[in-house]
Short mmCIF file of C-alpha atoms and ligand atoms in Angstrom, two decimals:
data_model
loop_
_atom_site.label_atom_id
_atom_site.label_comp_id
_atom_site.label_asym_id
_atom_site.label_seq_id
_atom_site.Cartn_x
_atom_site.Cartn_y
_atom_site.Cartn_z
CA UNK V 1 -28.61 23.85 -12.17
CA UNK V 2 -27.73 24.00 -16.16
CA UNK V 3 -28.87 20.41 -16.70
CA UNK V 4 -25.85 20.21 -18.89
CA UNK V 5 -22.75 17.40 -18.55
CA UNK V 6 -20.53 18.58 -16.14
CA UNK V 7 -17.29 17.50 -17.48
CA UNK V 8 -14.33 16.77 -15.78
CA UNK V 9 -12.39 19.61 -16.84
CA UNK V 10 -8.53 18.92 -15.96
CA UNK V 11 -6.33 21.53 -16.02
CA UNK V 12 -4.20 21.48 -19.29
CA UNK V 13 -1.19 23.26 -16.96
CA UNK V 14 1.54 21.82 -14.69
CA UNK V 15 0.43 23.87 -11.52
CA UNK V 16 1.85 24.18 -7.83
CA UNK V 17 -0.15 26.03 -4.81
CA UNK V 18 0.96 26.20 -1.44
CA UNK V 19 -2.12 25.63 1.19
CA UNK V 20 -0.10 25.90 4.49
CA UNK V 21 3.25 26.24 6.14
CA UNK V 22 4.35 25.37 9.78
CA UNK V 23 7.96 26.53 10.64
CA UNK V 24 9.91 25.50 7.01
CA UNK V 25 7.33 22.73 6.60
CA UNK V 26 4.47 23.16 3.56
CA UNK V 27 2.07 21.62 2.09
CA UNK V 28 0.18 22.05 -1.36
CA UNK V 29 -1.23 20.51 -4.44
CA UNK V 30 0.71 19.62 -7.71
CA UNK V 31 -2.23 19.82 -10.44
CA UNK V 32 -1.29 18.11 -13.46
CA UNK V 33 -3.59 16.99 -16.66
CA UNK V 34 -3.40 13.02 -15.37
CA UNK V 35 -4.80 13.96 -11.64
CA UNK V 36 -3.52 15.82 -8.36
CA UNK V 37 -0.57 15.46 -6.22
CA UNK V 38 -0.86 16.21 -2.36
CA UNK V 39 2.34 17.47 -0.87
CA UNK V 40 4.17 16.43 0.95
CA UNK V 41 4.20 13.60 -1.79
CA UNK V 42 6.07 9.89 -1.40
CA UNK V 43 6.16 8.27 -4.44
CA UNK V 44 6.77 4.36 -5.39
CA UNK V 45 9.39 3.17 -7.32
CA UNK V 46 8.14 1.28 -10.17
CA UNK V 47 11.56 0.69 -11.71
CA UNK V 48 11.17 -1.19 -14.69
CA UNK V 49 7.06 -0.25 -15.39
CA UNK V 50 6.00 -1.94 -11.86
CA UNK V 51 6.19 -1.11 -8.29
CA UNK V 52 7.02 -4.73 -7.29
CA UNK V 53 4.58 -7.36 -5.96
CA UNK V 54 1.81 -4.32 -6.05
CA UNK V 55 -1.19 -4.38 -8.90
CA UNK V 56 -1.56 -1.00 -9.89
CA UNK V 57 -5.03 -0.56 -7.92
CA UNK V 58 -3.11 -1.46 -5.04
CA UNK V 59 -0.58 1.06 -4.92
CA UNK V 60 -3.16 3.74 -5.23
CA UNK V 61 -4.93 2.36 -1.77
CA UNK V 62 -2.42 2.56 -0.22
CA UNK V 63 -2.57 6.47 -1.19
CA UNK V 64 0.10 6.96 -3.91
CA UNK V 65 -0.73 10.19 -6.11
CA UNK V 66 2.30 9.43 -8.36
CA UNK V 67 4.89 6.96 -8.94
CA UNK V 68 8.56 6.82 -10.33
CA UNK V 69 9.47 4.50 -13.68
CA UNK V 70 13.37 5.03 -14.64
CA UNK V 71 14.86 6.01 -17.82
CA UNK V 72 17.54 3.78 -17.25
CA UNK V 73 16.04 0.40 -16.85
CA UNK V 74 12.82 1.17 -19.46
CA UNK V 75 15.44 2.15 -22.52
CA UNK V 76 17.01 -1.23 -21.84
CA UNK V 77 13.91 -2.99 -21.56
CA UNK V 78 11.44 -3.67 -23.35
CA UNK V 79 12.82 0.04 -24.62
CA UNK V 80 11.41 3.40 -25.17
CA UNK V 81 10.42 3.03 -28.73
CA UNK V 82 8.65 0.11 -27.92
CA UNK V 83 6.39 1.65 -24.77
CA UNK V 84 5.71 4.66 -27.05
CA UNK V 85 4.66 2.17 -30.05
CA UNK V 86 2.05 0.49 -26.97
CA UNK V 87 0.32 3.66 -26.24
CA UNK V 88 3.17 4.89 -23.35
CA UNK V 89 4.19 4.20 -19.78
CA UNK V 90 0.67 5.05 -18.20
CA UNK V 91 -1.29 2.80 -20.76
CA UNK V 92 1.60 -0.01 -20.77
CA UNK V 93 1.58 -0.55 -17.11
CA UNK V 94 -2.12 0.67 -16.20
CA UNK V 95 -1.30 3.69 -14.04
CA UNK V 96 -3.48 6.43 -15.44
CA UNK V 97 -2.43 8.70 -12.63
CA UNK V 98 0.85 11.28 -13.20
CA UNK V 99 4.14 9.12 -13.32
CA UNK V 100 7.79 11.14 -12.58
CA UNK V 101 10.62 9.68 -14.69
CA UNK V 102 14.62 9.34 -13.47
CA UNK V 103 16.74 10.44 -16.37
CA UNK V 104 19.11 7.17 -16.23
CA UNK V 105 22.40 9.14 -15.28
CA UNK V 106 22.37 8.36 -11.59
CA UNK V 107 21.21 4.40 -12.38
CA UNK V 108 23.66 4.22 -15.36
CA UNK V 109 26.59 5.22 -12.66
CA UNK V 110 25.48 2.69 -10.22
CA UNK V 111 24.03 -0.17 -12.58
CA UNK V 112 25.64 -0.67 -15.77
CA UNK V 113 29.16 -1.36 -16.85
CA UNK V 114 32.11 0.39 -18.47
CA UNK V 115 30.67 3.48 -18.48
CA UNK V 116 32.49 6.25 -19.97
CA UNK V 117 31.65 9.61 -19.26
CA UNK V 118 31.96 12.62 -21.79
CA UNK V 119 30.81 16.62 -22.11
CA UNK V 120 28.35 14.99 -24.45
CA UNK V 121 26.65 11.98 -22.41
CA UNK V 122 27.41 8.54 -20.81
CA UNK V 123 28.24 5.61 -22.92
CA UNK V 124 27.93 2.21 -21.00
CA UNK V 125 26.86 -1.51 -21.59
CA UNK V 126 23.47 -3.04 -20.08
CA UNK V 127 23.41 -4.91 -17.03
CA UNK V 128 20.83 -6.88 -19.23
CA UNK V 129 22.59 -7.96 -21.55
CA UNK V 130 26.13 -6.43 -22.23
CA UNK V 131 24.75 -4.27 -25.18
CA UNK V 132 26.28 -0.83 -25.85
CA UNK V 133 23.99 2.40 -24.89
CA UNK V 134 24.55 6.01 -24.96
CA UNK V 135 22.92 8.74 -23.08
CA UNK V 136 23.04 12.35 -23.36
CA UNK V 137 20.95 15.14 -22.29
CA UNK V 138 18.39 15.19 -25.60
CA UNK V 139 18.43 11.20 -25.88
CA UNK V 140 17.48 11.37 -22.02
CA UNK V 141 14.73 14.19 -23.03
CA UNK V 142 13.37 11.52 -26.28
CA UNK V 143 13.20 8.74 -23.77
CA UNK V 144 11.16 10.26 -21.13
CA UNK V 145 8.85 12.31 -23.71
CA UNK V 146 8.30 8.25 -25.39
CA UNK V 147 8.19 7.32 -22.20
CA UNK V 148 4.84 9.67 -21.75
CA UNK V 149 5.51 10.44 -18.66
CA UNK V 150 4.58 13.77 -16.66
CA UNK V 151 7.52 15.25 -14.66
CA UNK V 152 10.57 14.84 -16.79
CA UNK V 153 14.07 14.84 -14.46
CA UNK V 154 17.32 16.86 -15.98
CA UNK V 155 19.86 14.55 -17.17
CA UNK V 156 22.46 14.88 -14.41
CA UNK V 157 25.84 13.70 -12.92
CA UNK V 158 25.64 12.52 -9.19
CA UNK V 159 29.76 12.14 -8.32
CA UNK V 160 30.43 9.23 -6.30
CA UNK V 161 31.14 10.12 -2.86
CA UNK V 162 33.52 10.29 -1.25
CA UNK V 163 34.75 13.02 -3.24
CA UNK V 164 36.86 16.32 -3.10
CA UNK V 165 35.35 19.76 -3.64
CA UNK V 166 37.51 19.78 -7.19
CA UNK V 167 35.32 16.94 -8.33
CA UNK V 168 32.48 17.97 -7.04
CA UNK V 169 32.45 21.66 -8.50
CA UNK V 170 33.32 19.81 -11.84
CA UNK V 171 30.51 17.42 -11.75
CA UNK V 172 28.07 19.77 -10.63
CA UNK V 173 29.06 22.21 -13.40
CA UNK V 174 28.57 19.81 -15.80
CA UNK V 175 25.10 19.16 -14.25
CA UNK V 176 24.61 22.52 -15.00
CA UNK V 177 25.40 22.41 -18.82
CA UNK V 178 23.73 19.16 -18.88
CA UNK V 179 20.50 20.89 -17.10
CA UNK V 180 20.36 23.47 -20.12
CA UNK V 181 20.60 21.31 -22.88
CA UNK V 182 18.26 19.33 -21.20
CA UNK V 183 15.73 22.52 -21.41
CA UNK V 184 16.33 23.22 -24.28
CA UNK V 185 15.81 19.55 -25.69
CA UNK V 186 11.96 18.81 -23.64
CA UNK V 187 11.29 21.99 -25.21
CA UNK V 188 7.23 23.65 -25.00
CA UNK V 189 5.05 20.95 -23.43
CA UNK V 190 2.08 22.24 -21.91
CA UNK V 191 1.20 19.92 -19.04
CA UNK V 192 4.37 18.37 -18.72
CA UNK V 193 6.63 19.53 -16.46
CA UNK V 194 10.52 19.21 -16.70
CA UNK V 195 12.03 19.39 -12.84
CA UNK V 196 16.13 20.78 -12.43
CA UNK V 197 18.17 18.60 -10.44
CA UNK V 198 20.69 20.75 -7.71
CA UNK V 199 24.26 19.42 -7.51
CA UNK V 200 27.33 20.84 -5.18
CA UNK V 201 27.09 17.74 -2.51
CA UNK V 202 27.38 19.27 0.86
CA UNK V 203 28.99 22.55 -0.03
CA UNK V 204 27.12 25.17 0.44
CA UNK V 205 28.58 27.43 -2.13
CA UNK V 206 28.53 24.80 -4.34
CA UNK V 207 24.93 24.30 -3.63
CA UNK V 208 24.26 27.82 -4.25
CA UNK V 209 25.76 28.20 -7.34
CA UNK V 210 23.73 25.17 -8.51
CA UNK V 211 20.63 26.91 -7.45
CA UNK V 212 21.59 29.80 -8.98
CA UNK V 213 22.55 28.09 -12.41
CA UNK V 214 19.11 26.75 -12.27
CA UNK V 215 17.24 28.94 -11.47
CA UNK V 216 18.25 31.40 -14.18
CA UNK V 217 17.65 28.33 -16.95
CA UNK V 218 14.02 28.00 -15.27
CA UNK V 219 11.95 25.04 -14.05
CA UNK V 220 8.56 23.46 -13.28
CA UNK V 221 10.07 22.13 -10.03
CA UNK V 222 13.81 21.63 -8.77
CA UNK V 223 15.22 18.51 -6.93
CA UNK V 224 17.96 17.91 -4.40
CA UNK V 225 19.95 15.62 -6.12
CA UNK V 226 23.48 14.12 -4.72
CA UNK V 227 21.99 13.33 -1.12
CA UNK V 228 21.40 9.55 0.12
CA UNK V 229 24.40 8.58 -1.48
CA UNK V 230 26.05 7.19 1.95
CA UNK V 231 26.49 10.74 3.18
CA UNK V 232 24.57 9.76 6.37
CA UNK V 233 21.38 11.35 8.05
CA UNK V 234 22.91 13.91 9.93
CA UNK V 235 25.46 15.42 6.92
CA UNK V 236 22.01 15.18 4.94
CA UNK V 237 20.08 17.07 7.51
CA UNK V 238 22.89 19.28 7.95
CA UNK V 239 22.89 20.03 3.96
CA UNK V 240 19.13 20.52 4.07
CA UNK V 241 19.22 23.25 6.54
CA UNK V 242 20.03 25.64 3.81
CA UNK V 243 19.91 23.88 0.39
CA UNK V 244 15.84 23.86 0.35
CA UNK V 245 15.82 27.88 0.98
CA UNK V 246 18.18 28.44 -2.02
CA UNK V 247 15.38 27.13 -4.46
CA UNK V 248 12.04 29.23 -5.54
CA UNK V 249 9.48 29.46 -2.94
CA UNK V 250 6.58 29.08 -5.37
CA UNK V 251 7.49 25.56 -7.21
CA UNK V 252 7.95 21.94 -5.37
CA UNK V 253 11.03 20.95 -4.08
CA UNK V 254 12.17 17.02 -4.67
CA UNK V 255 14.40 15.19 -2.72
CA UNK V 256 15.30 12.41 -4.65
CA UNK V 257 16.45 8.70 -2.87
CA UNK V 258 14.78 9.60 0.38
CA UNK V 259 14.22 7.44 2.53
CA UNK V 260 13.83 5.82 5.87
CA UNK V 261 10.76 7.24 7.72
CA UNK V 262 12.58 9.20 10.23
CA UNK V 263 14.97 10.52 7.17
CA UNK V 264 11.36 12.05 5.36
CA UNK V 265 9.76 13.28 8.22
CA UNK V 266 13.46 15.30 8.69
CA UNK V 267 13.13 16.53 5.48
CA UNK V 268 9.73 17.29 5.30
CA UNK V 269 10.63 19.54 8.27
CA UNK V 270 12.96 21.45 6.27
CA UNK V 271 11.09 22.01 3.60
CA UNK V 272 10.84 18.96 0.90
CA UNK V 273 7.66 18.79 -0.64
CA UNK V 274 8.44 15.33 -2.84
CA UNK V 275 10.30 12.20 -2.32
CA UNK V 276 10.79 8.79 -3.76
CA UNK V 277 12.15 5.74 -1.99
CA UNK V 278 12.74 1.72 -2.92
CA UNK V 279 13.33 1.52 0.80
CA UNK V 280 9.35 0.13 1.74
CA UNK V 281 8.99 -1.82 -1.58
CA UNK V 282 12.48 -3.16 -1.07
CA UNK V 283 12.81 -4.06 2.26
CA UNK V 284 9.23 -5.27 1.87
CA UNK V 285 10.31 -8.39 0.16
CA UNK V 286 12.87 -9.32 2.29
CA UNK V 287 10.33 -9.29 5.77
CA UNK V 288 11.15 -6.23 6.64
CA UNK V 289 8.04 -4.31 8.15
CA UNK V 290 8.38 -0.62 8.66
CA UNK V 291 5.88 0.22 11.65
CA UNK V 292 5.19 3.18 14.06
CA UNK V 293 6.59 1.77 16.47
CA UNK V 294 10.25 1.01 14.43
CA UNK V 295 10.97 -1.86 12.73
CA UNK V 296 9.67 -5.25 12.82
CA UNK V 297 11.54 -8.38 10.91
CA UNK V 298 8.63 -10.47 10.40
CA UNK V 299 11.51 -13.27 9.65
CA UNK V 300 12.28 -13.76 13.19
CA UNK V 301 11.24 -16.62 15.00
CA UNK V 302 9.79 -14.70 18.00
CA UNK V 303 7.11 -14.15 15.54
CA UNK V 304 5.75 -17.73 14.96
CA UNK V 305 3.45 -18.00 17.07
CA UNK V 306 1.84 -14.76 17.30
CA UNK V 307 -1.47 -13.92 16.43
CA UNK V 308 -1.56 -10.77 16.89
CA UNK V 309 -1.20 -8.21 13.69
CA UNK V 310 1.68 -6.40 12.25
CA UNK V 311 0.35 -3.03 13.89
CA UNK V 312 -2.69 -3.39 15.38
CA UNK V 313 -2.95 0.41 14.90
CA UNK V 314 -2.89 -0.24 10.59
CA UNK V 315 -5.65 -0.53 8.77
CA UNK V 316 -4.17 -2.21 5.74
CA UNK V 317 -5.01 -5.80 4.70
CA UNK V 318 -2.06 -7.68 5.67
CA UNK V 319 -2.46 -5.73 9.53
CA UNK V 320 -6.44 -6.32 9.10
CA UNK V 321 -6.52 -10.15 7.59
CA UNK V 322 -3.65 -11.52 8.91
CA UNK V 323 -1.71 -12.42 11.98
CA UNK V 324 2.09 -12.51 12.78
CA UNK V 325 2.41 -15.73 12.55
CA UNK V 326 0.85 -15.94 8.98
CA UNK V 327 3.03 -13.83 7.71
CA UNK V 328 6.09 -15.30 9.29
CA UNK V 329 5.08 -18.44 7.58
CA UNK V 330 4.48 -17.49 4.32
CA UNK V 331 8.21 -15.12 4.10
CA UNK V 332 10.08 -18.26 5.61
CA UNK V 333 8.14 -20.82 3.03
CA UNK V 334 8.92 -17.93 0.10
CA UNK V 335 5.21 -17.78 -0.61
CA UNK V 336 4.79 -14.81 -3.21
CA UNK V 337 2.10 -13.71 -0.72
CA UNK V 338 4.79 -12.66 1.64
CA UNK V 339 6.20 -10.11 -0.73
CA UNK V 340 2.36 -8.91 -1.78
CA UNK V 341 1.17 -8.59 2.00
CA UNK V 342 4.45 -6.86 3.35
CA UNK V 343 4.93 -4.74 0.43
CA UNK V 344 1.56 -3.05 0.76
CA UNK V 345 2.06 -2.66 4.29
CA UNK V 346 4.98 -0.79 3.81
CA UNK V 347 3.70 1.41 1.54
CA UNK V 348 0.21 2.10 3.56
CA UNK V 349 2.52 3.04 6.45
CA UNK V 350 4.84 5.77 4.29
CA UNK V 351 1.54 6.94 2.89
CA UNK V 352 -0.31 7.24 6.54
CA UNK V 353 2.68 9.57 7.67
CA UNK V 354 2.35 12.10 4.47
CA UNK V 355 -0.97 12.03 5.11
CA UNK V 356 -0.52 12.46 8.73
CA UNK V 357 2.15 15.37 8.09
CA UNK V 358 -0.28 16.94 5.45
CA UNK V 359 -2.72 17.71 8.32
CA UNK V 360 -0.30 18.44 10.87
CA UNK V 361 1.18 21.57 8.75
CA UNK V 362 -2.14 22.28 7.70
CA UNK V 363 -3.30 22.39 11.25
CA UNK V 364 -0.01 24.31 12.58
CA UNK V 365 0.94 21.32 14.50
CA UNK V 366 3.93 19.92 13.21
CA UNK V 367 5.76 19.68 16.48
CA UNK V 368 3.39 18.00 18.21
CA UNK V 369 2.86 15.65 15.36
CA UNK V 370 6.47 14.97 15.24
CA UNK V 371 6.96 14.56 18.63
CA UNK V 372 4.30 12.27 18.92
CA UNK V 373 6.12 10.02 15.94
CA UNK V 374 9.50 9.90 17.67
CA UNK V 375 7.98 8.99 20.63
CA UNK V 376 6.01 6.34 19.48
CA UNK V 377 9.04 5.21 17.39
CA UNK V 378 10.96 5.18 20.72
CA UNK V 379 8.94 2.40 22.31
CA UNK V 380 10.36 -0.18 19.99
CA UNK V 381 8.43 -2.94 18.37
CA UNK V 382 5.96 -4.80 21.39
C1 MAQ U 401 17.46 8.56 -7.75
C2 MAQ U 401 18.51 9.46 -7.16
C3 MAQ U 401 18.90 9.29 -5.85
C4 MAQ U 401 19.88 10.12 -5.30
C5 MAQ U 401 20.50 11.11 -6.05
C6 MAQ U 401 20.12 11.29 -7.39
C7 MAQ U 401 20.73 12.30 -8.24
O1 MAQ U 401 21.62 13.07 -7.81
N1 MAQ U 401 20.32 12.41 -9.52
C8 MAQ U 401 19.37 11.59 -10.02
N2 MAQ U 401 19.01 11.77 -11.33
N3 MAQ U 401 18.75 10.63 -9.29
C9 MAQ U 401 19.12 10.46 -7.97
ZN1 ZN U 402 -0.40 -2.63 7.90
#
C-alpha cells in the first residue's frame, strides 16, 4: 500500500461507455468532472435553480445523478450575470453534482410573449415582468457557460405542431445553422460537454438530414428534440423506431420532455439513454401519485380513511412514514407537506424504474422486466 493520499482523481473529460445492450436498449456511464451519470438517466427539472418542494439532498435519495436548470427562466431571474457573480448554478442552488442546461428557445416559444423570431435569434418580453430579451445562438452559449453548468443544449427551434413538412424542413434547417453557431460559440471546454439537438418532427428524411447535419458539426451527445409536443405516444414511438439509430452509437442519446413512465420505459426500449420530465415533480403537487401499479390521486375521497401506504412496495418516506389518509389530509388542507411528501415519491418511483431498467439490460432481461411492469401496471391502483 503507498501510504500516500489517495485522491479523488475525477476525470477532467466529458466521457461516455456503453456497459450492456439488450435488443436496442443500453446502458452506460456518463463520466463528467462533477460526478457520474448511470444510463439510462431521468433527470429533475429544477426550472428556475430548484426542483420544487425537494432540498437538494433529497433529490439525490431519491437517486438523481443530474438535474435540468433552464436558460430561459435563470436569464430572467435572478439572471445569468448574477449566478456567475455567486459562484454559478451548482454553488447557488447547492447541487454539486453535474447539472444539464435547456437553451431557452423551446421555453421562450411556449412562455414568453411577442416573440419574434429571426436568422439571428428570438426577441421576446418576460413572462416576469414584460421586459424585452433577446436570444441567439452565442447569447444562449454565454448564458449556460455563466450558468456553470455541465452539458450545454444547442440553441434550437422546436415548430409548433401541428405543422406542414414546409415548416418543418425550414425550422429544422434553421436548427441546423443555429446548432453550428452554437459550436462554434461554447467553443474548447474540456469537461463540458455541448449536446446537438435533432429536428425534422416525424419525418424521417427530415430526421435524417438533421442527423446528418449534426453529426458532421460534431457533438458530446445528441438529443431528440421536437417530440412530446402533443404528437401522442404512439406517433412518438413510431418516430423513435428509427430516429435513435440515425445518431452515433458511441455518445448518449437525449430525449428531451419525456415523460410518463410507460412513455420512458418505450423509449428506453428503443434506445434513449437520457430523459428529463416535470411530469413527477409536477403532478406531484397537485396529488397526483405515480405508482407501479398506475396512478393514484391521493385527492380522492376513497382515500380518507386508509391507512395503508401509497405503495406498500416503496421504500421512500412518504410510502414508509405515512398512511393514505395522511396524505389525503394534508393535499386537501394545502399543507406544504403534501407537495414535499408526494413530490419525493414521485421522483423515488421514476428513479426505481431506471434503476430497475439499468439491471435488466445489464442482465439481458429487458423483456421480462418490461413485461413484468406492464403487468403490474395493468392491475390498477388496489
Ligand atoms: C424541453 C424540450 C421538450 C421537448 C422538445 C424540446 C426541443 O425540441 N428543444 C429544446 N431545446 N427543448 C425541448
Ligand atoms: Zn413512495
Amino acid at each position: 500500500k503507498s501510504g500516500g493520499m489517495t485522491q479523488n482523481i475525477q476525470p477532467q473529460r466529458f466521457s461516455f461507455s456503453l456497459n450492456a445492450t439488450d435488443g436496442k436498449a443500453r446502458t452506460g456511464v456518463i463520466s463528467t468532472p462533477r460526478g457520474e451519470i448511470r444510463t439510462p438517466a431521468f433527470m429533475p427539472v429544477g426550472t428556475a435553480a430548484t426542483v420544487k418542494a425537494m432540498m437538494p439532498e433529497s433529490v439525490r435519495a431519491t437517486g438523481a445523478d443530474i438535474l435540468l436548470g433552464n436558460t430561459y427562466h435563470l436569464m430572467l431571474r435572478p439572471t445569468a450575470e448574477r449566478i456567475a457573480n455567486l459562484g454559478g448554478l451548482h454553488k447557488f442552488m447547492n447541487w454539486e453534482r453535474p447539472i444539464l442546461t435547456d437553451s431557452g428557445g423551446f421555453q421562450v416559444m411556449s412562455l414568453s410573449e411577442l416573440r419574434k423570431l429571426t436568422e439571428k435569434g428570438v426577441t421576446f418580453r418576460s413572462h416576469v415582468d414584460g421586459s424585452k430579451h433577446e436570444l441567439t445562438p452565442e447569447r444562449s452559449m454565454e448564458i449556460q457557460k455563466l450558468l456553470g453548468s455541465d452539458i450545454v443544449m444547442c440553441f434550437d427551434e422546436c415548430p409548433a405542431l401541428p405543422a406542414d413538412r414546409g415548416r418543418i424542413a425550414e425550422s429544422m434547417r434553421l436548427s441546423m445553422r443555429w446548432a453550428a453557431r452554437s459550436k462554434e460559440a461554447f467553443g474548447d471546454r474540456p469537461g463540458y460537454a455541448l449536446f446537438g439537438i435533432q429536428q425534422g418532427g416525424l419525418e424521417r428524411d427530415f430526421r435524417e438530414e438533421s442527423a446528418e447535419a449534426l453529426k458532421e458539426i460534431g457533438f458530446d451527445g445528441y438529443a431528440l428534440g421536437g417530440l412530446a409536443v402533443g404528437e401522442g405516444q404512439e406517433a412518438m414511438f413510431d418516430t423513435l423506431d428509427f430516429a435513435p439509430d440515425m445518431l452515433p452509437t458511441d455518445k448518449p442519446r437525449y430525449l428531451m420532455g419525456v415523460g410518463k413512465p410507460d412513455d420512458i420505459v418505450g423509449a428506453v426500449k428503443r434506445g434513449i439513454d437520457m430523459m428529463d420530465c416535470v411530469l413527477p415533480s409536477r403532478s406531484g403537487r397537485t396529488g397526483q401519485a405515480w405508482t407501479r401499479r398506475g396512478q393514484v390521486n391521493i385527492k380522492n375521497a376513497r382515500h380518507a380513511d386508509d391507512p395503508r401506504p401509497l405503495d406498500e412496495h416503496c421504500t421512500c418516506p412518504a410510502c414508509r412514514n405515512y398512511s393514505r389518509a395522511y396524505l389525503h389530509h394534508v393535499f386537501r388542507s394545502h399543507e406544504i407537506i403534501s407537495s414535499m411528501l408526494l413530490t419525493w415519491h414521485n421522483l423515488h418511483y421514476f428513479q426505481e424504474i431506471m434503476q430497475g431498467m439499468r439491471d435488466a439490460i445489464a442482465g439481458g432481461r429487458f423483456a421480462a422486466w418490461e413485461k413484468e411492469f406492464h403487468d403490474t401496471r395493468a392491475l390498477g391502483d388496489i
